[in-house]
Phi, psi and omega in degrees: 000126184277169179295322181296318180294323177296317179296322178296317179297315178298321179298317180292321178298315179297318180299311181294321181297319179295320178297314179295326178295318178297314179297323180298311181293323178297312181292325178296317178289325180298322181296329183268001184236108184297321181297319180290329175297316178296320178297315180298318178296321179297318179296317178298321180295317179298316179298319180297315179296322179296319179296317180296318180296325178291321181294316184263008175057048177273096191294311186296308181295325178296320179294318179297319180291329176298317177296321179296317179292326181292313184260353183302313181303321178294318179295321179297317180298320182287312186288318185255031180303316178298319181293319179296319177298319180298321179296314181296320178294322181295323179296331181270354182273149170276151177301333181292341178280352175276241176296124187296329177200160175278121184286143174286171179300316180296319180294320178295317180296319178294318179301309181295320180299311182295319179297313184289329174298315178294316181298321180297318178294313181297323179296313181292326182273358182055050176252125182289146181206150174223113181243124182244124181256120180286142173240242185281326181274125185294143175251021185300329178300319180282327178295319182296335181261012180236183181275123183282140178235305182052056181245155176297143181294134173202149180295323180298320179295315180297319178296318181295322181299316186266004180296138182307144181073357172290134180303335181265007183299317180281150181089186184251157175252132184253134178245127173245122183062239176245029180240141169273107190267331181199162176221167182074023181284141178253124183248157177295139181271132180292141177254015181298136178276352182280338182287142181300132183295339180283344180284144187268197186295323181301313181295321180291325177291320178299316178292322181298315180289332177287337176285331185261340180224179178262022182290164174253122182248120181250130185236137169246123182286133179287328183279319187247344184076007182286149182259134177224151177228129178252127179219130176052042176077012179239129180259116175269104191262148174056058179270151170284161180300322180292319178297317179298318179297317181294323178295316179297316180299316182292316184286336181272356178293137177298150181299323181297320180294321179294321179294320178296320179296319178297319179296317178296321179296320178296320179295316180297321180296319179295319180296320179296317180297319179294320178297321179295322179295318180297319179291000000 
């Protein structure tokens, strides 16, 4: 094997690796963005209909789809400009710009305890609140446009932030790791038709940021005191304090820890099955 042939092989390996790396980051971001998932499904549907129209010689629909395919990319760039920008920014971000550090078990328990202590008070006092916990996808764009705090997490601080007539009462509070980093953040409002029309701006903002990132959005209703949590474009409405606490604990667990638990569960299941066979 000559040197040139080795260089050609290496070149192809690097080329293919870069393509797969790009697809990996695109699909990873796509999974966390509900709007981009809907866009991707729409593109697949258009392609499928075009293939069917070509097979069955459907001239009219085929002609319309040709125009759609021709001008579609331009329309997508214009309509989904914020989402495309987010993808490009995400590709340029380091993972360290997301969750600043992996919290220990004690830190996670303290974080959840302080949040739920504040939520319990806000719920009883009928004080509205929106708390957004950052995970892997960075919320720095929203932090930069809000009031910076960078304070240690505490229930007293969260209660003070959302207390009526406080300048930071409106908008959302963002938590990175175990720090309250900013308040008064403005988030994109969800345009989903599935959300109850009686729910206000806080719930729609919580759902909106969960559609665009992998954050956890916790809402306390000002009118009813009910607790809701939005994750991955889904709003879990009217939760009990215990249910909300369990969701936070589960969602804040590191992925490595969850994978280890799954492996242990699989091992335990196999051992039980083997014991049953022996018996």
